[in-house]
């Protein structure tokens, strides 16, 4: 059975019209900027109520959350609806998503009106649940129309591109042609046609996960969609390095080649296992984040649990600007140097990587 992502405004008692909500968002943004000198893209709508005939008007509980701005698109709304509908069919989903009540675009930007979820930002202790959520998303079947990027098509929001916004691709072949035209100046090529199409989430950050009671929510779908699996590999490597405070890693097409190698070299049975382990790997380093020096490092020793990705991680560290590093994995596949047996080591020295 196909999933409908058509945006049909849902009548919510007490929720005003699109026009009124747009005015309220604009006023809220203006006041926030006036007081804080920074912009804002979210508005919590609380309907007013009377406490009595002559008493002061008060406010009710939050009724909806409105995300708005030039960066908000119908593609984001359709993707959130698509995930929401699939979660409804899962008898035991590992996470939840706020229901979309309405969405539209105007000349000044887009608006997504959704269910308000009271909760707290996730912490590193929620890592296993976040890993389970990412694993579930990676197994999400792509839409029947075969369009890349957000559900229903449109420009891809992904950190591979400058300002996070890429072209609209009609096919993987068109994507290959475009990327290889860029990569040829570096003597590189990529063949994304060998990848399966899967869901990508390019903003894996604790602030995009919310804990409400016993439930975990994924709350931002701006940088999500469907693309060749190497795009998700690229995102996981980026999030992995961000957790290590490797600030100088530049997002560039060449890094996609490394991601594609990881995806395609271990395709079929190992492919799904690697994706699950990558999510768990990210969690482990998020948990140990306070132990990592936040300065711009010149060198490091880094433990991994999958020797198959050792070379790729070492290359990514080199691309991030580090001068000297050791990537290690003991034979029992623990992220440390073994004191009782052999250890895999990838050494970065003078720009060269040796195993």
XYZ file of C-alpha atoms in Angstrom:
355
model
C 0.000 0.000 0.000
C 1.419 3.381 -1.029
C 1.946 6.224 1.408
C 0.190 9.520 0.718
C 2.204 12.663 1.429
C -0.368 15.096 0.105
C -0.554 18.136 2.367
C -4.189 18.457 3.428
C -4.763 21.105 6.143
C -6.113 19.458 9.262
C -8.772 21.368 11.177
C -7.468 21.839 14.720
C -9.899 23.564 17.126
C -8.447 26.897 18.192
C -5.830 27.017 15.420
C -6.164 30.212 13.330
C -5.895 30.539 9.556
C -2.686 30.454 7.541
C -2.799 34.224 7.139
C -3.022 34.838 10.891
C -0.264 32.339 11.675
C 2.020 33.934 9.085
C 1.496 37.359 10.663
C 2.137 35.978 14.159
C 5.369 34.289 13.002
C 6.570 37.491 11.363
C 5.831 39.543 14.508
C 7.525 36.954 16.724
C 10.612 36.923 14.507
C 10.802 40.743 14.521
C 10.531 40.998 18.309
C 13.071 38.248 18.874
C 15.573 39.875 16.537
C 14.961 43.269 18.151
C 15.740 41.895 21.603
C 18.460 39.371 20.801
C 19.926 40.511 17.479
C 19.578 36.983 16.093
C 16.904 35.406 13.949
C 14.521 32.644 14.938
C 12.634 30.085 12.864
C 10.162 28.576 15.341
C 7.001 29.914 16.917
C 4.905 28.158 19.570
C 1.251 29.055 19.154
C -0.737 29.372 22.363
C -4.371 30.428 21.908
C -5.546 33.230 24.192
C -8.424 32.666 26.559
C -10.528 34.725 28.927
C -10.441 34.004 32.632
C -13.577 36.005 33.231
C -15.640 38.875 31.877
C -13.474 41.572 33.458
C -10.334 39.611 34.157
C -7.059 39.750 32.283
C -6.669 37.514 29.270
C -4.343 34.574 29.765
C -2.804 31.953 27.481
C -3.643 28.305 27.046
C -1.264 25.388 26.701
C 0.766 25.258 23.471
C -1.400 24.118 20.581
C 1.112 23.899 17.721
C 4.689 24.548 16.697
C 5.281 26.501 13.519
C 8.611 26.239 11.714
C 9.048 29.077 9.238
C 11.619 30.851 7.085
C 13.232 30.952 3.673
C 14.855 27.566 4.357
C 11.522 25.812 5.028
C 10.094 23.885 2.063
C 7.149 21.682 1.206
C 9.681 18.936 0.532
C 10.646 18.946 4.208
C 6.987 18.753 5.211
C 6.293 15.881 2.794
C 9.331 13.970 4.108
C 8.160 14.383 7.705
C 4.666 13.207 6.720
C 6.164 10.203 4.912
C 8.136 9.126 7.985
C 5.134 9.790 10.260
C 2.877 7.576 8.119
C 5.390 4.716 8.104
C 5.825 4.950 11.863
C 2.068 4.567 12.297
C 2.305 1.188 10.556
C 5.101 -0.052 12.819
C 3.696 -1.872 15.884
C 6.762 -0.978 17.973
C 8.510 2.057 16.466
C 11.844 3.055 18.064
C 10.978 6.764 17.874
C 8.184 9.184 17.047
C 7.663 12.195 14.793
C 5.402 15.195 15.310
C 2.273 15.143 13.142
C 2.131 17.808 10.420
C -1.124 19.778 10.541
C -0.488 22.065 7.572
C 2.297 23.394 5.343
C 2.541 26.021 2.623
C 4.981 28.314 0.871
C 4.796 32.062 0.326
C 7.065 34.609 -1.290
C 8.822 35.224 2.033
C 9.390 31.526 2.793
C 7.710 28.354 3.933
C 5.638 27.355 6.951
C 5.140 23.955 8.600
C 2.487 23.752 11.323
C 2.955 20.664 13.431
C 2.084 18.995 16.697
C 3.773 20.615 19.696
C 5.884 18.115 21.651
C 6.845 19.137 25.210
C 10.153 17.571 26.055
C 13.885 17.975 26.614
C 16.793 17.797 24.212
C 18.407 14.384 24.003
C 21.703 13.764 25.765
C 24.600 11.417 25.097
C 22.913 8.845 27.338
C 20.173 8.566 24.697
C 22.755 7.380 22.160
C 21.499 3.772 21.862
C 17.966 4.978 21.113
C 19.262 7.492 18.579
C 21.252 4.710 16.907
C 18.093 2.574 16.756
C 16.174 5.493 15.223
C 18.831 6.007 12.539
C 18.892 2.294 11.789
C 15.100 2.340 11.344
C 15.326 5.328 8.990
C 18.023 3.634 6.912
C 15.668 0.705 6.298
C 12.795 3.001 5.248
C 11.664 2.120 1.695
C 11.981 4.975 -0.829
C 8.808 6.485 -2.347
C 7.351 4.842 -5.425
C 8.008 7.864 -7.654
C 11.775 7.289 -7.437
C 12.568 10.993 -6.951
C 15.789 11.909 -5.193
C 16.111 14.415 -2.370
C 13.090 15.294 -0.221
C 9.910 13.291 -0.721
C 8.141 14.583 -3.819
C 11.394 15.943 -5.269
C 13.190 19.251 -5.009
C 16.669 20.571 -4.196
C 18.690 18.287 -1.940
C 19.643 19.752 1.430
C 22.987 18.166 2.241
C 26.325 19.427 3.568
C 28.099 18.134 0.476
C 27.172 21.424 -1.172
C 28.001 24.983 -0.279
C 25.245 26.503 1.876
C 23.803 22.971 2.223
C 21.559 23.284 -0.849
C 22.245 21.230 -3.950
C 20.556 20.791 -7.318
C 17.365 18.921 -8.097
C 18.275 15.545 -9.576
C 15.880 13.533 -11.709
C 18.031 10.395 -11.701
C 21.173 8.856 -10.222
C 22.766 8.983 -13.678
C 22.292 12.753 -13.768
C 23.832 12.972 -10.285
C 26.828 10.874 -11.371
C 27.424 13.099 -14.396
C 27.300 16.277 -12.329
C 29.563 15.046 -9.528
C 32.109 13.500 -11.882
C 32.381 16.791 -13.757
C 33.512 18.314 -10.447
C 35.695 15.397 -9.356
C 37.627 15.141 -12.635
C 39.773 18.103 -11.610
C 40.978 16.031 -8.648
C 41.506 12.892 -10.708
C 38.604 11.110 -8.999
C 35.403 9.424 -10.122
C 32.345 8.086 -8.376
C 29.689 5.607 -9.485
C 26.630 6.104 -7.301
C 24.550 3.876 -9.570
C 26.061 0.959 -7.643
C 24.417 2.213 -4.438
C 20.975 1.281 -3.187
C 18.671 4.245 -2.616
C 18.113 4.879 1.077
C 17.053 7.578 3.524
C 19.687 10.082 4.574
C 19.788 12.359 7.609
C 22.543 14.927 7.233
C 22.143 16.724 10.567
C 22.710 14.036 13.176
C 23.002 16.191 16.263
C 21.597 15.807 19.761
C 19.581 19.024 19.349
C 17.542 17.316 16.619
C 16.336 14.590 18.967
C 13.815 15.249 21.719
C 12.928 13.129 24.739
C 9.321 13.393 25.911
C 8.488 10.978 28.702
C 9.500 7.504 27.562
C 9.564 8.477 23.894
C 12.293 9.716 21.580
C 11.307 12.170 18.831
C 13.129 13.124 15.651
C 12.217 16.776 15.260
C 13.952 18.189 12.172
C 13.691 16.972 8.563
C 15.299 19.880 6.739
C 18.425 17.922 5.776
C 16.749 14.612 4.993
C 15.509 12.739 1.957
C 16.363 9.803 -0.285
C 19.597 9.389 -2.236
C 22.313 6.825 -3.009
C 23.526 5.276 0.238
C 26.921 6.980 -0.019
C 25.251 10.246 1.001
C 24.300 8.748 4.358
C 27.787 7.302 4.707
C 29.155 10.799 4.073
C 26.820 12.202 6.742
C 27.837 9.584 9.299
C 31.535 10.264 8.705
C 30.885 13.991 9.107
C 28.953 13.487 12.338
C 31.648 11.098 13.556
C 34.365 13.723 13.041
C 32.216 16.472 14.550
C 31.899 14.369 17.700
C 35.696 14.331 17.821
C 35.874 18.137 17.426
C 37.756 17.824 14.127
C 36.741 21.328 13.039
C 38.875 21.716 9.970
C 37.340 18.948 7.886
C 36.097 20.599 4.714
C 32.954 19.293 3.094
C 33.914 18.490 -0.457
C 32.988 16.032 -3.241
C 36.237 14.129 -2.708
C 34.972 13.037 0.709
C 31.943 11.513 -1.021
C 34.310 9.223 -2.934
C 35.649 7.845 0.348
C 32.089 7.381 1.584
C 31.157 5.584 -1.633
C 34.109 3.215 -1.246
C 32.903 2.238 2.219
C 29.366 1.664 0.973
C 30.224 -0.274 -2.175
C 33.156 -2.362 -0.938
C 30.989 -3.878 1.798
C 27.669 -4.032 -0.043
C 25.094 -6.854 0.375
C 25.118 -8.605 3.780
C 27.792 -6.495 5.477
C 26.292 -3.251 4.149
C 23.352 -3.148 6.588
C 25.541 -4.287 9.477
C 27.990 -1.459 8.808
C 25.237 1.150 8.843
C 23.976 -0.066 12.204
C 27.486 -0.136 13.642
C 28.237 3.335 12.290
C 25.294 4.723 14.237
C 26.456 2.978 17.388
C 30.005 4.186 16.727
C 28.758 7.759 16.582
C 27.006 7.234 19.922
C 30.156 5.942 21.580
C 32.140 9.020 20.628
C 29.311 11.353 21.592
C 29.392 9.777 25.056
C 33.173 10.221 25.374
C 33.112 13.687 23.883
C 34.150 15.463 27.135
C 37.358 13.421 27.144
C 38.449 14.853 23.791
C 40.441 18.083 23.662
C 38.214 20.668 21.893
C 41.271 22.573 20.590
C 42.262 22.397 16.941
C 44.428 19.320 17.277
C 47.630 18.571 15.383
C 47.556 14.893 16.241
C 45.466 12.163 17.866
C 45.137 8.459 18.615
C 41.730 7.189 17.578
C 40.223 3.773 18.312
C 37.640 2.150 16.037
C 35.661 -1.092 16.259
C 35.533 -1.916 12.534
C 38.916 -2.485 10.853
C 37.253 -2.344 7.434
C 36.800 1.434 7.754
C 40.246 2.149 9.213
C 41.776 3.444 5.988
C 38.778 5.677 5.246
C 38.811 7.161 8.748
C 42.549 7.823 8.492
C 42.056 9.589 5.157
C 39.240 11.694 6.625
C 41.440 12.704 9.561
C 44.206 13.696 7.145
C 41.727 15.737 5.091
C 40.676 17.422 8.335
C 44.144 18.965 8.692
C 45.775 16.766 11.311
C 49.527 16.230 10.911
C 50.034 13.020 12.891
C 47.560 10.334 13.945
C 47.140 6.668 14.775
C 43.887 4.859 14.031
C 43.838 1.607 15.983
C 41.639 -1.479 16.284
C 42.546 -4.614 18.195
C 41.931 -8.053 16.732
C 38.871 -8.591 18.915
C 37.455 -5.460 17.273
C 37.666 -3.204 20.295
C 38.566 0.467 19.902
C 41.942 0.259 21.637
C 45.499 -1.056 21.390
C 45.587 -4.634 22.610
C 47.914 -5.652 25.450
C 47.260 -9.345 24.788
C 47.359 -9.717 21.002
C 47.792 -8.066 17.600
C 46.360 -4.624 16.769
C 45.531 -3.056 13.401
C 47.180 0.366 13.096
C 46.856 3.021 10.406
C 49.541 5.682 10.873
C 49.275 9.187 9.444
C 52.705 10.815 9.166
C 53.928 13.521 6.789
C 50.732 13.252 4.790
C 51.196 9.519 4.165
C 49.052 6.695 5.581
C 50.644 3.323 6.274
C 48.960 0.220 7.703
